[in-house]
Short mmCIF file of C-alpha atoms and ligand atoms in Angstrom, two decimals:
data_model
loop_
_atom_site.label_atom_id
_atom_site.label_comp_id
_atom_site.label_asym_id
_atom_site.label_seq_id
_atom_site.Cartn_x
_atom_site.Cartn_y
_atom_site.Cartn_z
CA MET A 1 88.48 107.60 110.61
CA SER A 2 85.32 106.31 109.11
CA MET A 3 83.45 103.06 108.79
CA PRO A 4 84.38 100.78 105.97
CA GLY A 5 81.81 101.50 103.27
CA SER A 6 78.98 99.25 102.22
CA GLY A 7 79.28 96.84 99.30
CA ASP A 8 81.98 94.22 99.18
CA THR A 9 83.48 94.97 102.57
CA PRO A 10 84.62 91.91 104.50
CA LYS A 11 82.92 90.93 107.74
CA THR A 12 85.38 92.36 110.18
CA ASP A 13 85.21 93.33 113.80
CA VAL A 14 85.03 97.10 113.60
CA GLY A 15 86.79 98.84 116.48
CA ALA A 16 85.27 101.45 118.75
CA ALA A 17 87.48 104.20 117.40
CA ILE A 18 86.18 103.58 113.91
CA GLN A 19 82.57 103.50 115.00
CA ALA A 20 83.06 106.96 116.48
CA GLY A 21 83.53 108.33 112.95
CA PRO A 22 85.66 111.33 111.99
CA LEU A 23 86.77 113.29 115.02
CA ALA A 24 86.14 116.97 115.58
CA VAL A 25 89.07 119.28 115.02
CA LYS A 26 89.35 119.98 118.75
CA GLN A 27 89.74 116.27 119.49
CA MET A 28 92.25 115.94 116.67
CA ASP A 29 94.24 118.76 118.18
CA THR A 30 94.46 116.78 121.42
CA ILE A 31 95.61 113.73 119.46
CA ALA A 32 98.23 115.78 117.61
CA ARG A 33 99.67 116.85 120.97
CA LYS A 34 99.70 113.24 122.11
CA LEU A 35 101.54 112.17 118.96
CA ARG A 36 104.15 114.87 119.58
CA ARG A 37 104.65 113.60 123.11
CA HIS A 38 105.09 110.06 121.82
CA ILE A 39 107.67 111.20 119.26
CA ILE A 40 109.71 112.93 121.97
CA SER A 41 109.50 110.03 124.43
CA MET A 42 110.22 107.35 121.84
CA THR A 43 113.25 108.99 120.27
CA GLY A 44 114.50 110.10 123.69
CA LYS A 45 114.33 106.56 125.04
CA ALA A 46 115.88 105.08 121.88
CA GLY A 47 118.66 107.67 121.95
CA SER A 48 118.38 108.05 118.18
CA GLY A 49 115.87 108.80 115.46
CA HIS A 50 114.43 111.72 113.55
CA PRO A 51 112.27 113.98 115.71
CA GLY A 52 112.33 117.12 113.50
CA GLY A 53 110.69 115.67 110.40
CA SER A 54 108.33 113.63 112.53
CA LEU A 55 107.09 116.70 114.41
CA SER A 56 106.57 118.75 111.25
CA ALA A 57 104.09 116.27 109.80
CA VAL A 58 102.01 115.63 112.94
CA GLU A 59 98.91 117.52 111.79
CA ILE A 60 99.08 115.99 108.30
CA VAL A 61 99.14 112.47 109.71
CA THR A 62 96.52 113.29 112.37
CA ALA A 63 94.10 114.67 109.77
CA LEU A 64 94.58 111.54 107.69
CA TYR A 65 94.33 108.83 110.35
CA PHE A 66 91.72 110.51 112.54
CA GLY A 67 89.67 112.40 109.97
CA LEU A 68 89.96 111.04 106.52
CA LEU A 69 91.24 107.53 105.90
CA ARG A 70 88.85 104.63 105.55
CA HIS A 71 90.73 101.95 107.42
CA ASN A 72 90.30 99.37 110.11
CA PRO A 73 93.00 98.81 112.74
CA ARG A 74 91.48 95.39 113.51
CA ASP A 75 91.95 94.38 109.90
CA PRO A 76 95.09 96.15 108.64
CA ARG A 77 94.98 94.37 105.28
CA TRP A 78 91.32 95.08 104.55
CA PRO A 79 91.51 95.15 100.72
CA ASP A 80 89.39 98.29 100.30
CA ARG A 81 91.24 100.39 102.86
CA ASP A 82 92.58 103.76 101.84
CA ARG A 83 96.37 103.57 101.68
CA PHE A 84 98.72 105.88 103.53
CA ILE A 85 102.28 105.54 102.31
CA LEU A 86 105.06 107.18 104.28
CA SER A 87 107.71 107.91 101.69
CA LYS A 88 109.86 110.02 104.03
CA GLY A 89 110.55 106.88 106.01
CA HIS A 90 112.70 108.55 108.66
CA ALA A 91 109.45 109.94 110.12
CA ALA A 92 108.63 106.41 111.31
CA PRO A 93 108.18 107.54 114.95
CA LEU A 94 105.24 109.67 113.82
CA LEU A 95 103.70 106.82 111.85
CA TYR A 96 104.12 104.41 114.76
CA ALA A 97 102.58 106.92 117.18
CA ALA A 98 99.53 107.36 114.93
CA LEU A 99 99.12 103.62 114.33
CA ALA A 100 99.34 102.90 118.05
CA GLU A 101 96.79 105.59 118.92
CA CYS A 102 94.47 104.11 116.27
CA GLY A 103 94.80 100.68 117.87
CA TYR A 104 96.98 98.79 115.39
CA PHE A 105 99.22 97.74 118.29
CA PRO A 106 99.56 98.65 121.98
CA VAL A 107 100.71 102.18 122.79
CA GLU A 108 103.19 100.65 125.30
CA GLU A 109 105.05 99.09 122.37
CA LEU A 110 106.17 102.56 121.27
CA ALA A 111 108.81 102.40 124.00
CA THR A 112 110.56 99.63 122.03
CA LEU A 113 111.49 101.92 119.12
CA ARG A 114 114.78 100.87 117.51
CA GLN A 115 115.40 97.99 119.94
CA LEU A 116 116.64 94.63 118.69
CA ASP A 117 113.70 92.38 117.76
CA SER A 118 111.19 95.22 118.12
CA ARG A 119 108.53 95.54 115.44
CA LEU A 120 109.26 99.25 115.46
CA GLN A 121 112.56 99.71 113.67
CA GLY A 122 114.11 103.06 112.83
CA HIS A 123 112.53 102.92 109.40
CA ALA A 124 109.23 101.11 108.97
CA ASP A 125 109.04 97.53 107.71
CA TRP A 126 105.72 96.54 106.15
CA THR A 127 106.39 92.86 106.83
CA ALA A 128 106.77 93.49 110.57
CA THR A 129 104.42 96.26 111.65
CA PRO A 130 100.63 96.19 111.34
CA GLY A 131 99.35 99.16 109.35
CA VAL A 132 102.61 99.91 107.56
CA GLU A 133 102.05 99.89 103.79
CA MET A 134 105.60 100.20 102.50
CA SER A 135 109.10 99.63 103.82
CA ALA A 136 110.80 102.99 103.46
CA GLY A 137 113.99 104.80 104.34
CA ALA A 138 115.64 105.16 100.95
CA LEU A 139 114.11 108.48 99.94
CA GLY A 140 112.52 109.00 96.54
CA GLN A 141 110.67 105.71 96.19
CA GLY A 142 107.28 106.25 97.80
CA LEU A 143 105.61 108.16 95.00
CA SER A 144 106.49 105.42 92.49
CA PHE A 145 105.08 102.82 94.88
CA ALA A 146 101.95 104.94 95.33
CA VAL A 147 101.48 105.21 91.56
CA GLY A 148 101.55 101.40 91.37
CA VAL A 149 99.04 101.04 94.20
CA ALA A 150 96.74 103.64 92.60
CA LEU A 151 96.94 101.88 89.22
CA ALA A 152 96.20 98.54 90.88
CA GLY A 153 93.12 100.04 92.55
CA ARG A 154 91.85 101.23 89.21
CA LEU A 155 92.54 97.89 87.49
CA ASN A 156 90.79 95.95 90.27
CA LEU A 157 87.82 98.34 90.28
CA GLN A 158 88.47 99.22 93.93
CA GLU A 159 87.48 102.61 95.27
CA TYR A 160 90.27 103.14 97.76
CA ARG A 161 92.32 106.31 97.63
CA VAL A 162 96.08 106.53 97.95
CA TYR A 163 97.85 109.14 100.07
CA VAL A 164 101.63 109.46 100.06
CA LEU A 165 103.71 111.75 102.26
CA LEU A 166 106.95 113.12 100.83
CA GLY A 167 109.61 115.35 102.32
CA ASP A 168 110.49 118.52 100.44
CA GLY A 169 114.19 117.61 100.45
CA GLU A 170 113.14 114.21 99.18
CA CYS A 171 111.90 115.98 96.05
CA ASP A 172 115.57 116.43 95.08
CA GLU A 173 115.37 112.81 93.96
CA GLY A 174 114.82 112.33 90.23
CA GLN A 175 112.62 109.31 90.82
CA VAL A 176 109.98 111.57 92.40
CA TRP A 177 109.59 113.42 89.11
CA GLU A 178 109.48 110.25 87.01
CA ALA A 179 106.60 109.09 89.20
CA ALA A 180 104.96 112.54 89.05
CA MET A 181 105.03 112.38 85.26
CA ALA A 182 103.55 108.86 85.26
CA ALA A 183 100.76 109.76 87.71
CA ALA A 184 99.58 112.60 85.47
CA HIS A 185 99.96 110.50 82.34
CA PHE A 186 97.75 107.80 83.82
CA LYS A 187 95.28 110.42 85.11
CA LEU A 188 95.42 109.05 88.65
CA GLY A 189 92.55 110.88 90.30
CA ASN A 190 92.74 108.42 93.21
CA LEU A 191 96.22 109.62 94.20
CA VAL A 192 97.09 112.46 96.57
CA ALA A 193 100.67 113.38 97.40
CA ILE A 194 101.36 115.57 100.40
CA VAL A 195 104.68 117.38 100.64
CA ASP A 196 105.85 118.24 104.15
CA ASN A 197 107.24 121.58 103.06
CA ASN A 198 109.35 122.42 106.12
CA GLY A 199 112.05 124.10 104.06
CA GLN A 200 114.88 121.99 105.46
CA GLN A 201 116.62 118.72 104.77
CA ILE A 202 119.44 116.81 106.47
CA ASP A 203 122.19 119.35 106.01
CA GLY A 204 120.56 122.71 105.55
CA TRP A 205 117.80 124.81 104.10
CA ASN A 206 116.54 123.51 100.77
CA ARG A 207 117.10 126.90 99.16
CA ASP A 208 120.85 126.51 99.87
CA VAL A 209 121.24 122.77 99.22
CA MET A 210 119.00 122.42 96.16
CA ASN A 211 116.51 125.14 95.40
CA LEU A 212 113.08 123.66 94.65
CA ASP A 213 111.41 126.90 93.60
CA PRO A 214 109.16 127.50 91.84
CA PHE A 215 107.83 124.38 93.54
CA ASN A 216 104.08 124.71 92.88
CA GLU A 217 104.71 125.54 89.24
CA LYS A 218 106.90 122.44 88.86
CA TRP A 219 104.06 120.18 90.04
CA ARG A 220 101.61 122.04 87.79
CA ALA A 221 103.93 121.62 84.82
CA PHE A 222 104.01 117.89 85.54
CA GLY A 223 100.22 117.82 85.25
CA TRP A 224 99.16 117.87 88.90
CA HIS A 225 96.43 119.86 90.61
CA VAL A 226 98.18 121.84 93.35
CA ILE A 227 96.71 122.87 96.69
CA GLU A 228 98.80 124.88 99.12
CA VAL A 229 97.91 124.91 102.80
CA ASP A 230 99.18 125.68 106.30
CA GLY A 231 100.34 122.21 107.33
CA HIS A 232 99.72 122.86 111.02
CA ASP A 233 96.12 124.04 110.65
CA LEU A 234 93.98 120.92 111.05
CA ALA A 235 90.76 122.52 109.80
CA ARG A 236 92.45 123.82 106.66
CA LEU A 237 94.22 120.52 106.08
CA ILE A 238 90.92 118.67 106.24
CA GLY A 239 89.49 121.27 103.84
CA ALA A 240 92.40 120.60 101.48
CA PHE A 241 91.84 116.84 101.61
CA ASP A 242 88.11 117.36 100.96
CA GLN A 243 88.93 119.64 98.03
CA ALA A 244 91.30 116.99 96.65
CA LYS A 245 88.44 114.48 96.54
CA LEU A 246 86.58 116.74 94.10
CA ILE A 247 89.37 116.64 91.52
CA LYS A 248 88.73 113.90 88.98
CA GLY A 249 91.13 112.33 86.49
CA GLN A 250 94.18 114.17 87.77
CA PRO A 251 96.54 113.56 90.70
CA VAL A 252 96.58 116.16 93.47
CA VAL A 253 99.52 117.41 95.46
CA ILE A 254 98.99 119.21 98.75
CA ILE A 255 101.95 121.42 99.54
CA ALA A 256 101.76 121.71 103.31
CA ARG A 257 103.78 124.59 104.71
CA THR A 258 105.29 123.35 107.96
CA VAL A 259 108.01 124.01 110.51
CA LYS A 260 110.58 121.32 111.20
CA GLY A 261 110.51 120.38 114.89
CA LYS A 262 107.10 122.05 115.29
CA GLY A 263 105.74 122.26 118.82
CA VAL A 264 108.97 122.19 120.80
CA SER A 265 110.59 125.62 121.09
CA PHE A 266 114.24 124.54 120.90
CA MET A 267 113.63 122.05 118.10
CA GLU A 268 111.81 124.34 115.69
CA ASN A 269 113.90 125.00 112.57
CA ASN A 270 116.86 123.49 114.42
CA LEU A 271 118.82 121.22 112.08
CA ASP A 272 120.44 119.45 115.07
CA PHE A 273 117.14 117.65 115.55
CA HIS A 274 116.83 116.35 112.01
CA GLY A 275 118.51 113.10 112.97
CA ASN A 276 119.37 113.43 116.66
CA ALA A 277 117.25 112.42 119.59
CA PRO A 278 116.67 114.74 122.55
CA THR A 279 118.67 114.07 125.71
CA ALA A 280 116.88 113.12 128.93
CA ASP A 281 116.89 116.77 130.05
CA GLU A 282 115.59 117.91 126.68
CA VAL A 283 112.85 115.27 126.79
CA ALA A 284 111.71 116.64 130.14
CA ILE A 285 111.58 120.23 128.85
CA ALA A 286 109.84 119.21 125.62
CA LEU A 287 107.20 117.17 127.42
CA LYS A 288 106.54 120.10 129.74
CA GLU A 289 106.00 122.34 126.72
CA LEU A 290 103.63 119.78 125.24
CA GLU A 291 101.46 119.37 128.35
C1 TPP B 301 118.16 107.90 99.01
C2 TPP B 301 118.48 108.53 100.33
N1 TPP B 301 119.50 109.42 100.40
C3 TPP B 301 119.82 109.97 101.59
C4 TPP B 301 119.14 109.65 102.71
C5 TPP B 301 119.51 110.24 104.06
N2 TPP B 301 118.51 111.20 104.51
C6 TPP B 301 117.64 110.88 105.49
S1 TPP B 301 116.56 112.12 105.82
C7 TPP B 301 117.28 113.11 104.66
C8 TPP B 301 116.76 114.50 104.42
C9 TPP B 301 115.40 114.50 103.89
O1 TPP B 301 114.85 115.80 103.85
P1 TPP B 301 113.31 115.95 103.75
O2 TPP B 301 112.80 115.05 102.72
O3 TPP B 301 113.02 117.40 103.56
O4 TPP B 301 112.81 115.42 105.16
P2 TPP B 301 112.29 116.22 106.44
O5 TPP B 301 112.76 117.64 106.35
O6 TPP B 301 110.82 116.14 106.37
O7 TPP B 301 112.85 115.49 107.60
C10 TPP B 301 118.34 112.48 104.03
C11 TPP B 301 119.17 113.08 102.98
C12 TPP B 301 118.09 108.71 102.59
N3 TPP B 301 117.36 108.34 103.66
N4 TPP B 301 117.79 108.17 101.39
MG1 MG B 302 112.23 118.91 104.69
#
């Protein structure tokens, strides 16, 4: 996290977390573990949700919210904020955990996930939850939305950058490729897509359901600059995001190689935890592993 830049920034009350500036990788690693614990506790308490695809993207979201994004939890609609758009909306528990740890709302509220009248529904609602940029859940839409936000930034002469997180299975959707084509056509150098490349989707391995390979070459053919990285290595992820900033006049996609369910032994690569919450016993074991 970094301070809102100079220039036309509004007079806002800047929180302590922001004043601290980007965190060291070691501190981010501690936060990543905390986010994993939240994901387990929240979905366990709710009795439903999507832990697998939330756990796989923990480092990606940690690097963004605690290392890269220019944002202000005390002023979620600050016009010049960098945008993070969660296109794979079922990973809402991860987004909520990160937003709470940043200070957008109290950490205690995480326990209300999926309850009636909670601000934290199973899929995020931008009208309800501070810090949420787009209501998601229907896969395939986030990149199109991000293209619009990136174009708006350019038209309004704003310097914010747009980051959008997609699932790899989500890339089965044709709309993703329409948006990919448009982003390159409009030379959107302020747009970075990250693909959580965990190799799985709801009902199997991508290679069996709908083979995406050659994945990098597809993005390149659509006019994108491609960076491939270990999606659980915070230092390398930050390096990838820094590298992306150097690319001008072209959108960048970071293909982050990840493991679904990462961090909890019995959840890793286990399709049962795509859309099922851990039981009380499983929560206890998982939290022990994440101590
Ligand atoms: C349009 C649409 N079709 C189907 C679904 C149901 N669905 C939820 S998650 C999911 C699998 C997504 O796989 P992926 O994008 O790889 O997510 P991850 O592995 O990161 O959880 C599906 C098919 C949906 N949410 N939206
Ligand atoms: Mg996947």
